Short mmCIF file of C-alpha atoms in Angstrom, two decimals:
data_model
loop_
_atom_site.label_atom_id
_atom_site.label_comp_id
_atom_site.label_asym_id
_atom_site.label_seq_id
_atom_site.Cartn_x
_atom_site.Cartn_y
_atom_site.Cartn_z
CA UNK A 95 -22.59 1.20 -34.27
CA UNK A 96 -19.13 2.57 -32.54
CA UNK A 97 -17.96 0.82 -29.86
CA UNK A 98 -15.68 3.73 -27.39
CA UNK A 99 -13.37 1.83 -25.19
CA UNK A 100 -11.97 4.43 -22.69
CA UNK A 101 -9.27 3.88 -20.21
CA UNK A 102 -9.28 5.68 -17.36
CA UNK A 103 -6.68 5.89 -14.41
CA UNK A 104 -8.08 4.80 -11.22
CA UNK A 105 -4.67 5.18 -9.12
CA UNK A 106 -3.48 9.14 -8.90
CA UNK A 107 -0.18 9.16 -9.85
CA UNK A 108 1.21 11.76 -7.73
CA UNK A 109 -0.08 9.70 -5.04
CA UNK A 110 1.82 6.38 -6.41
CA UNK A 111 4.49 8.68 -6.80
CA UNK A 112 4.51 10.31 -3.19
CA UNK A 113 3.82 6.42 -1.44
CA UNK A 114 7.34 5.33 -3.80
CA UNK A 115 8.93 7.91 -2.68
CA UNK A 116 8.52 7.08 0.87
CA UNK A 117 11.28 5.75 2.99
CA UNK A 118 9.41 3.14 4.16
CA UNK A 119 8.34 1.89 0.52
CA UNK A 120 10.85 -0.16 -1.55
CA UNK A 121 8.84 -0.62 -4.76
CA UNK A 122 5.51 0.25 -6.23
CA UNK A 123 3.61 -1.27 -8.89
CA UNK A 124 0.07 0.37 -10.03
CA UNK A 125 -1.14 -1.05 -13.10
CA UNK A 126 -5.26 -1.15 -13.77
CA UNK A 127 -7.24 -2.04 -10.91
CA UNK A 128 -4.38 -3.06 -8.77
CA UNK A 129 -1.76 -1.64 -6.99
CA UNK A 130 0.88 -3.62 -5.28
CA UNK A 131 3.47 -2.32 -2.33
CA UNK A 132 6.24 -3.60 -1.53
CA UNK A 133 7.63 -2.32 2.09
CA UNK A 134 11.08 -2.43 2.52
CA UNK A 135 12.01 -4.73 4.83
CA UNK A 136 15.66 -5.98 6.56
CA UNK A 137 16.61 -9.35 7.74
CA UNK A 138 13.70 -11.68 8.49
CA UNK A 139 10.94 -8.89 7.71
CA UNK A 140 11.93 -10.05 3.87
CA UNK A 141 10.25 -12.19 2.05
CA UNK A 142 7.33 -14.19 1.15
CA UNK A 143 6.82 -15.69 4.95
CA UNK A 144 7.32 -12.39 6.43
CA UNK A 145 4.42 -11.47 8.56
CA UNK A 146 5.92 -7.16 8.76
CA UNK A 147 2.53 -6.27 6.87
CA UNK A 148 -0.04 -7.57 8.95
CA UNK A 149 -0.61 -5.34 11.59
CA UNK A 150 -0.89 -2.48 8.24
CA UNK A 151 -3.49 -4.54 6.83
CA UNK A 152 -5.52 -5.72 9.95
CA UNK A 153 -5.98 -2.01 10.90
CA UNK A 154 -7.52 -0.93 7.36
CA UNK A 155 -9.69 -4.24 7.29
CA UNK A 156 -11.37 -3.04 10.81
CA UNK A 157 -12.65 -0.40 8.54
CA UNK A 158 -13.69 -2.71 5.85
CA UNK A 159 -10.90 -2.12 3.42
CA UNK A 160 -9.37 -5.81 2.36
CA UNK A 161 -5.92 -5.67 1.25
CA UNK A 162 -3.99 -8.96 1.08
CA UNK A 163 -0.52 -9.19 2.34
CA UNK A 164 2.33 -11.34 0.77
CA UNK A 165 5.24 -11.21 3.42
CA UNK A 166 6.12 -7.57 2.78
CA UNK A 167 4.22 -6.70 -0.16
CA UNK A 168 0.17 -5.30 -0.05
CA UNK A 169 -1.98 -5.83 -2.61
CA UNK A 170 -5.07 -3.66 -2.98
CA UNK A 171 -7.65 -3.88 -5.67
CA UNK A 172 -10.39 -2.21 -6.28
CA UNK A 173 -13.02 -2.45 -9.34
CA UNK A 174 -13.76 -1.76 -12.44
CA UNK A 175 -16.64 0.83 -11.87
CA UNK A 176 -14.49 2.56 -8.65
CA UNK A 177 -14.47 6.11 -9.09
CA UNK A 178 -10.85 7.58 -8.83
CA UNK A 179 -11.83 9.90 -5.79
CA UNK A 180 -12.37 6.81 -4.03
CA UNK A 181 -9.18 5.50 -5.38
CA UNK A 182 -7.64 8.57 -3.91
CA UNK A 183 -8.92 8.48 -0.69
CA UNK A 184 -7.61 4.90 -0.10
CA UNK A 185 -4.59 5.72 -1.71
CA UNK A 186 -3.89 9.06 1.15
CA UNK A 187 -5.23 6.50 4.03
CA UNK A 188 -2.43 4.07 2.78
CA UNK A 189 -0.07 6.77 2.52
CA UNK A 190 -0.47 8.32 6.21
CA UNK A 191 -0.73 4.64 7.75
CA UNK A 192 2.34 3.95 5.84
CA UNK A 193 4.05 6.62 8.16
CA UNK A 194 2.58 5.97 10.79
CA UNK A 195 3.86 2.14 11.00
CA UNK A 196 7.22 3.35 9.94
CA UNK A 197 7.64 5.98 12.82
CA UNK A 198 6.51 2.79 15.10
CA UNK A 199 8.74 0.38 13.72
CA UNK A 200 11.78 2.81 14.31
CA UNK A 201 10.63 3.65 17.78
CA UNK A 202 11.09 -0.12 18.13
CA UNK A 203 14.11 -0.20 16.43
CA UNK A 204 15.58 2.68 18.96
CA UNK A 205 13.83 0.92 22.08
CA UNK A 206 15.78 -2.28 21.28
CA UNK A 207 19.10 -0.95 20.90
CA UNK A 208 18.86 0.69 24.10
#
């Protein structure tokens, strides 16, 4: 009896690559079924308390998509038997939200300095 253990990459890494490269990204971290986010973040956005993630995450979890926010950092996992299409899809969603929020939080930032 053989036993084939087979990993497979469920995260595209051009994708991870394209979301790190993003302005509005400090860090990414994609290992196995997770991938973790880390926005980057100035003054009280930092941190483990900060809330700068939420309105990200609330908007995907409308759609049923749960990511959990630690102050500026998302985690999103998905399982074991997820195909890596689906992966990908999540992974362009995230992206294009990503600069979305970032084009609002600098219209903010211009709006307030006015």
């Amino acid at each position: 009896m053989y036993l084939f253990l087979c990993y497979m990459q469920l995260w595209d890494e051009k994708l991870v690559h394209e979301i790190s490269s993003h302005p509005a990204v400090y860090r990414v971290v994609a290992l196995g079924t997770l991938i973790a986010i880390e926005l980057r973040t100035e003054g009280s956005d930092a941190g483990y308390g900060s809330l700068y993630a939420s309105s990200l995450v609330q908007k995907f979890r409308e759609d049923g998509v749960y990511m959990r926010p630690l102050g500026n950092v998302i985690y999103l996992m998905c399982g074991p038997c997820t195909s890596p299409q689906v992966c990908s899809q999540l992974l362009k969603r995230l992206y294009g939200e990503i600069h979305e929020f970032n084009q609002m939080k600098a219209k903010e930032l211009k709006s307030c300095q006015l």
